[in-house]
């Protein structure tokens, strides 16, 4: 993601057309909200903000709106959701779009309108004339999964909006305990910013004090404790999870998911793939691959396959009711520590 687009919006340097696409829905929404907040006063929205779903409305109707002068305001904002005609996908809707009207508009956009395409798709069809036109004439923002570097920048930028500083070690700790889901990160970050107040600083200790570990991160820590032969600490995490009413079957499932990822990362690394390539192939966040790579170095390939077989056996025992579920997991953790 190019954060320069956000910087320009905050400086009120607007483009007549924006093309925002990608699979990170939270960032698409954040960028749209940022644009509306900076480009229009609250009392102008009723008159000059229009939102269209292009799965239900022909694009030429939205273009006609974009060509209409603003009422009691400096500019109009016209937002177009789901422009599936920019992709290679077959349209789910039966709406006929007059794309030539859009092509004409892109050549000469109205100087008083900001036209925004919000396309929740991983890719656009680069062969299409309208896609080429938009990429040449619009401000383009791609918001697929953020890299670890971009995640760090995005977190620091959000804290800065509260006039709060956050250390790099605090960001790292936040990602460790909360995971990479942007909605969860935002909730936890906003909470910490309110706690330290304007001109305050978020440190690693602040994160440890205020941010609860996600279930996935607890599973990661549990494995980490086990492989480092800290059995008592691993069991403490496990019993805390049970006390928080986490289902043993769900815990087992997440253990299997993490060990499967560790095995896949080890195999792909052996084949010469880098962390970004592995993340793309496995469709997981690069930060998760980085953490799994660290754990993969602690196991041989044979050990990982053996563990995956044990997890499959534990899953069968749980679902068939052969043993107590808690006992099955306790035995697995103890065997793993050996």
Coordinates of C-alpha atoms in Angstrom, one line a residue:
X1 CA 0.0 0.0 0.0
X2 CA 1.3 3.5 -0.9
X3 CA 0.8 5.7 2.2
X4 CA 1.6 8.8 0.0
X5 CA -2.0 8.8 -1.1
X6 CA -3.1 9.2 2.5
X7 CA -0.5 12.0 3.0
X8 CA -1.9 13.9 0.0
X9 CA -5.5 13.5 1.2
X10 CA -4.6 14.9 4.6
X11 CA -2.9 17.9 2.9
X12 CA -6.1 18.3 0.9
X13 CA -4.3 17.6 -2.4
X14 CA -7.2 15.8 -4.1
X15 CA -7.3 14.0 -7.4
X16 CA -10.4 14.1 -9.6
X17 CA -10.5 10.3 -9.8
X18 CA -9.4 7.6 -7.3
X19 CA -9.2 3.9 -8.1
X20 CA -8.9 1.9 -4.9
X21 CA -8.7 -1.9 -5.2
X22 CA -7.6 -4.9 -3.2
X23 CA -8.8 -7.5 -0.7
X24 CA -8.1 -5.6 2.5
X25 CA -11.7 -4.3 3.1
X26 CA -10.8 -2.5 6.3
X27 CA -8.2 -0.3 4.5
X28 CA -10.6 0.4 1.6
X29 CA -13.2 1.7 4.2
X30 CA -10.5 3.7 6.1
X31 CA -9.3 5.4 2.9
X32 CA -12.8 6.2 1.8
X33 CA -13.6 7.7 5.3
X34 CA -10.4 9.7 5.3
X35 CA -11.2 11.2 1.9
X36 CA -14.7 12.2 2.8
X37 CA -13.6 13.7 6.1
X38 CA -10.9 15.8 4.4
X39 CA -12.7 16.8 1.2
X40 CA -16.2 17.7 2.6
X41 CA -17.8 19.4 5.6
X42 CA -20.3 17.3 7.6
X43 CA -23.2 19.5 6.6
X44 CA -22.5 19.1 2.9
X45 CA -22.8 15.3 2.8
X46 CA -26.6 15.3 2.4
X47 CA -26.3 17.4 -0.8
X48 CA -23.0 16.5 -2.3
X49 CA -22.1 12.9 -1.4
X50 CA -23.5 10.1 -3.5
X51 CA -22.8 6.4 -3.2
X52 CA -23.6 3.8 -5.9
X53 CA -23.5 0.0 -6.1
X54 CA -22.5 -0.8 -9.7
X55 CA -24.0 -4.3 -9.3
X56 CA -27.4 -2.5 -9.1
X57 CA -26.9 0.8 -10.9
X58 CA -25.6 1.5 -14.4
X59 CA -22.3 3.5 -14.3
X60 CA -23.7 6.2 -16.7
X61 CA -26.2 7.3 -14.0
X62 CA -23.3 7.8 -11.5
X63 CA -21.3 9.7 -14.2
X64 CA -24.3 12.0 -14.8
X65 CA -24.3 12.7 -11.1
X66 CA -20.6 13.4 -11.2
X67 CA -21.2 16.0 -13.9
X68 CA -23.8 17.8 -11.9
X69 CA -22.6 21.0 -10.1
X70 CA -22.3 20.8 -6.3
X71 CA -25.1 22.4 -4.3
X72 CA -24.1 24.8 -1.5
X73 CA -20.5 23.4 -1.4
X74 CA -17.1 23.4 -3.1
X75 CA -17.2 19.9 -4.6
X76 CA -19.1 16.6 -5.0
X77 CA -17.9 13.2 -4.0
X78 CA -19.3 10.3 -6.0
X79 CA -18.4 6.8 -4.7
X80 CA -18.8 3.7 -6.9
X81 CA -18.7 0.3 -5.2
X82 CA -18.2 -3.1 -6.9
X83 CA -17.1 -2.1 -10.5
X84 CA -16.8 -5.7 -11.6
X85 CA -16.5 -4.6 -15.2
X86 CA -12.9 -3.7 -14.3
X87 CA -12.1 -7.4 -13.7
X88 CA -12.0 -10.5 -15.7
X89 CA -14.8 -12.0 -13.6
X90 CA -18.3 -12.5 -15.1
X91 CA -20.7 -10.0 -13.7
X92 CA -23.1 -11.4 -11.1
X93 CA -25.6 -8.7 -11.9
X94 CA -27.7 -8.1 -15.0
X95 CA -27.0 -4.4 -15.2
X96 CA -25.8 -3.1 -18.5
X97 CA -23.1 -0.5 -18.2
X98 CA -22.4 2.1 -20.9
X99 CA -18.6 2.0 -20.5
X100 CA -18.1 4.5 -23.3
X101 CA -19.7 7.2 -21.1
X102 CA -17.1 6.4 -18.4
X103 CA -14.3 6.4 -20.9
X104 CA -15.3 9.9 -22.0
X105 CA -15.5 11.1 -18.4
X106 CA -12.1 9.8 -17.5
X107 CA -10.6 11.8 -20.4
X108 CA -12.2 15.0 -19.0
X109 CA -13.3 14.6 -15.4
X110 CA -15.4 17.4 -13.9
X111 CA -13.2 19.8 -11.9
X112 CA -15.7 20.0 -9.1
X113 CA -16.1 16.3 -8.4
X114 CA -14.0 13.6 -6.8
X115 CA -15.0 10.2 -8.4
X116 CA -14.0 7.2 -6.3
X117 CA -14.0 3.6 -7.5
X118 CA -13.9 1.0 -4.6
X119 CA -13.1 -2.4 -6.2
X120 CA -12.8 -5.2 -3.6
X121 CA -10.9 -7.4 -6.0
X122 CA -7.3 -8.8 -5.8
X123 CA -6.6 -8.0 -9.5
X124 CA -8.0 -5.9 -12.3
X125 CA -8.1 -6.9 -16.0
X126 CA -5.1 -5.0 -17.4
X127 CA -6.2 -5.9 -20.9
X128 CA -9.4 -3.7 -20.7
X129 CA -9.2 -0.3 -22.2
X130 CA -11.1 1.3 -19.2
X131 CA -8.6 -0.2 -16.7
X132 CA -5.7 1.2 -18.7
X133 CA -7.4 4.6 -18.9
X134 CA -8.1 4.7 -15.1
X135 CA -4.5 3.6 -14.2
X136 CA -3.2 6.3 -16.4
X137 CA -5.5 9.1 -15.2
X138 CA -6.5 8.2 -11.7
X139 CA -4.8 8.2 -8.3
X140 CA -4.4 4.4 -7.8
X141 CA -4.3 2.8 -4.4
X142 CA -3.8 -1.0 -4.0
X143 CA -4.8 -2.3 -0.6
X144 CA -4.0 -6.0 -0.5
X145 CA -2.4 -7.5 2.6
X146 CA 0.2 -5.1 4.1
X147 CA 3.8 -6.2 4.3
X148 CA 5.4 -6.1 7.8
X149 CA 7.1 -2.9 6.9
X150 CA 3.9 -1.2 5.8
X151 CA 2.1 -2.6 8.9
X152 CA 4.7 -0.8 11.0
X153 CA 4.3 2.5 9.1
X154 CA 0.5 2.2 9.2
X155 CA 0.4 1.6 13.0
X156 CA 2.8 4.5 13.6
X157 CA 0.7 6.8 11.3
X158 CA -2.5 5.9 13.2
X159 CA -0.9 6.5 16.6
X160 CA 0.3 9.9 15.2
X161 CA -3.3 10.8 14.5
X162 CA -3.8 10.8 18.3
X163 CA -0.5 12.7 18.7
X164 CA 0.9 9.6 20.3
X165 CA 4.4 8.1 19.7
X166 CA 4.8 4.3 19.5
X167 CA 8.2 2.6 19.7
X168 CA 9.2 0.0 17.1
X169 CA 9.5 -2.6 19.9
X170 CA 5.9 -1.8 21.0
X171 CA 4.7 -2.3 17.4
X172 CA 6.5 -5.6 17.3
X173 CA 4.9 -6.7 20.6
X174 CA 1.5 -5.5 19.4
X175 CA 1.8 -7.7 16.2
X176 CA 3.0 -10.6 18.4
X177 CA 0.1 -10.5 20.8
X178 CA -2.8 -9.2 18.6
X179 CA -1.9 -10.8 15.2
X180 CA -2.2 -9.1 11.9
X181 CA -6.0 -8.5 11.6
X182 CA -6.3 -4.7 11.0
X183 CA -9.7 -4.4 12.8
X184 CA -8.2 -6.0 16.0
X185 CA -5.0 -4.0 15.8
X186 CA -7.0 -0.7 15.3
X187 CA -9.2 -1.5 18.4
X188 CA -6.2 -2.2 20.6
X189 CA -4.1 0.7 19.3
X190 CA -7.0 3.2 19.7
X191 CA -7.4 1.9 23.3
X192 CA -3.7 2.4 24.1
X193 CA -3.7 5.9 22.5
X194 CA -6.6 6.9 24.8
X195 CA -4.8 5.4 27.8
X196 CA -1.5 7.3 27.3
X197 CA -3.2 10.5 26.1
X198 CA -2.1 13.1 23.6
X199 CA 1.7 13.6 23.5
X200 CA 2.1 10.3 25.3
X201 CA 4.2 7.3 24.3
X202 CA 3.2 3.7 23.8
X203 CA 6.0 1.3 24.9
X204 CA 6.4 -2.5 24.9
X205 CA 5.2 -2.4 28.6
X206 CA 2.0 -0.5 27.6
X207 CA 1.2 -3.3 25.1
X208 CA 1.8 -6.0 27.7
X209 CA -0.4 -4.2 30.2
X210 CA -3.4 -3.5 27.9
X211 CA -3.5 -5.9 25.0
X212 CA -4.8 -9.4 25.5
X213 CA -3.3 -12.2 23.4
X214 CA -5.5 -13.5 20.6
X215 CA -6.3 -17.2 20.7
X216 CA -4.0 -17.7 17.7
X217 CA -1.1 -15.9 19.4
X218 CA -1.7 -17.9 22.6
X219 CA -1.3 -21.1 20.5
X220 CA 1.9 -19.7 19.0
X221 CA 3.2 -19.0 22.6
X222 CA 2.2 -22.4 23.8
X223 CA 4.2 -24.1 21.0
X224 CA 7.1 -21.7 21.7
X225 CA 7.2 -22.6 25.4
X226 CA 7.0 -26.4 24.6
X227 CA 9.8 -26.4 22.1
X228 CA 12.0 -24.4 24.5
X229 CA 11.3 -27.1 27.1
X230 CA 9.2 -24.7 29.3
X231 CA 6.5 -27.3 30.0
X232 CA 5.1 -25.6 33.1
X233 CA 4.6 -22.3 31.3
X234 CA 3.1 -24.1 28.3
X235 CA 0.6 -25.9 30.5
X236 CA -0.3 -22.6 32.3
X237 CA -1.2 -21.1 28.9
X238 CA -3.3 -24.2 28.1
X239 CA -5.2 -24.1 31.4
X240 CA -5.8 -20.4 31.0
X241 CA -7.4 -21.1 27.6
X242 CA -9.6 -23.7 29.2
X243 CA -10.6 -21.3 32.0
X244 CA -11.5 -18.8 29.3
X245 CA -14.0 -21.4 27.9
X246 CA -12.0 -22.2 24.8
X247 CA -13.1 -25.5 23.4
X248 CA -10.4 -28.2 23.4
X249 CA -11.3 -29.2 19.8
X250 CA -10.8 -25.6 18.7
X251 CA -7.4 -25.5 20.5
X252 CA -6.4 -28.7 18.8
X253 CA -7.5 -27.4 15.4
X254 CA -5.3 -24.2 15.8
X255 CA -2.4 -26.3 17.0
X256 CA -2.8 -28.4 13.8
X257 CA -3.0 -25.2 11.6
X258 CA 0.2 -23.8 13.2
X259 CA 2.2 -27.0 12.8
X260 CA 0.9 -27.4 9.2
X261 CA 2.2 -23.9 8.5
X262 CA 5.5 -24.6 10.2
X263 CA 6.0 -27.7 8.0
X264 CA 5.0 -25.9 4.8
X265 CA 7.3 -23.0 5.5
X266 CA 10.2 -25.4 6.2
X267 CA 9.6 -27.3 3.0
X268 CA 9.2 -24.2 0.8
X269 CA 12.3 -22.6 2.4
X270 CA 14.3 -25.8 1.6
X271 CA 13.1 -25.3 -2.0
X272 CA 14.6 -21.8 -2.1
X273 CA 11.5 -19.7 -1.7
X274 CA 11.7 -16.4 0.2
X275 CA 9.3 -15.3 3.0
X276 CA 7.2 -13.1 0.7
X277 CA 6.9 -15.9 -1.9
X278 CA 5.9 -18.4 0.8
X279 CA 3.3 -15.9 2.1
X280 CA 1.9 -15.5 -1.4
X281 CA 1.8 -19.3 -2.1
X282 CA 0.2 -20.1 1.3
X283 CA -2.1 -17.0 1.3
X284 CA -1.0 -16.0 4.8
X285 CA 0.4 -12.8 6.2
X286 CA 4.3 -12.5 5.7
X287 CA 4.6 -11.8 9.5
X288 CA 3.0 -15.2 10.2
X289 CA 5.5 -16.8 7.8
X290 CA 8.4 -15.0 9.6
X291 CA 7.3 -16.4 13.0
X292 CA 6.7 -19.9 11.6
X293 CA 10.2 -19.8 10.0
X294 CA 11.6 -19.2 13.5
X295 CA 9.8 -22.2 14.9
X296 CA 10.6 -24.4 11.9
X297 CA 14.3 -24.2 12.6
X298 CA 13.6 -26.0 15.9
X299 CA 12.2 -29.1 14.2
X300 CA 13.4 -31.7 11.7
X301 CA 11.1 -32.5 8.8
X302 CA 10.6 -36.0 10.3
X303 CA 9.6 -34.6 13.7
X304 CA 7.0 -32.3 12.1
X305 CA 5.4 -35.1 10.1
X306 CA 5.3 -37.2 13.3
X307 CA 3.6 -34.3 15.2
X308 CA 1.0 -33.8 12.4
X309 CA 0.2 -37.6 12.6
X310 CA -0.2 -37.2 16.4
X311 CA -2.5 -34.3 15.9
X312 CA -4.6 -36.3 13.4
X313 CA -4.8 -39.1 15.9
X314 CA -5.8 -36.7 18.7
X315 CA -8.5 -35.3 16.5
X316 CA -9.9 -38.7 15.9
X317 CA -9.9 -39.6 19.6
X318 CA -11.6 -36.4 20.5
X319 CA -14.4 -36.7 17.9
X320 CA -15.0 -40.4 18.7
X321 CA -15.1 -39.7 22.5
X322 CA -12.5 -42.4 23.2
X323 CA -10.7 -40.2 25.9
X324 CA -11.4 -37.0 27.9
X325 CA -10.6 -34.0 25.6
X326 CA -8.5 -32.2 28.1
X327 CA -6.5 -35.3 28.8
X328 CA -5.8 -35.8 25.1
X329 CA -4.4 -32.3 24.8
X330 CA -2.3 -32.6 28.0
X331 CA -0.8 -35.8 26.7
X332 CA 0.0 -34.2 23.4
X333 CA 1.7 -31.2 25.0
X334 CA 3.7 -33.4 27.3
X335 CA 4.8 -35.7 24.4
X336 CA 5.7 -32.6 22.4
X337 CA 8.0 -31.4 25.2
X338 CA 9.9 -34.7 25.1

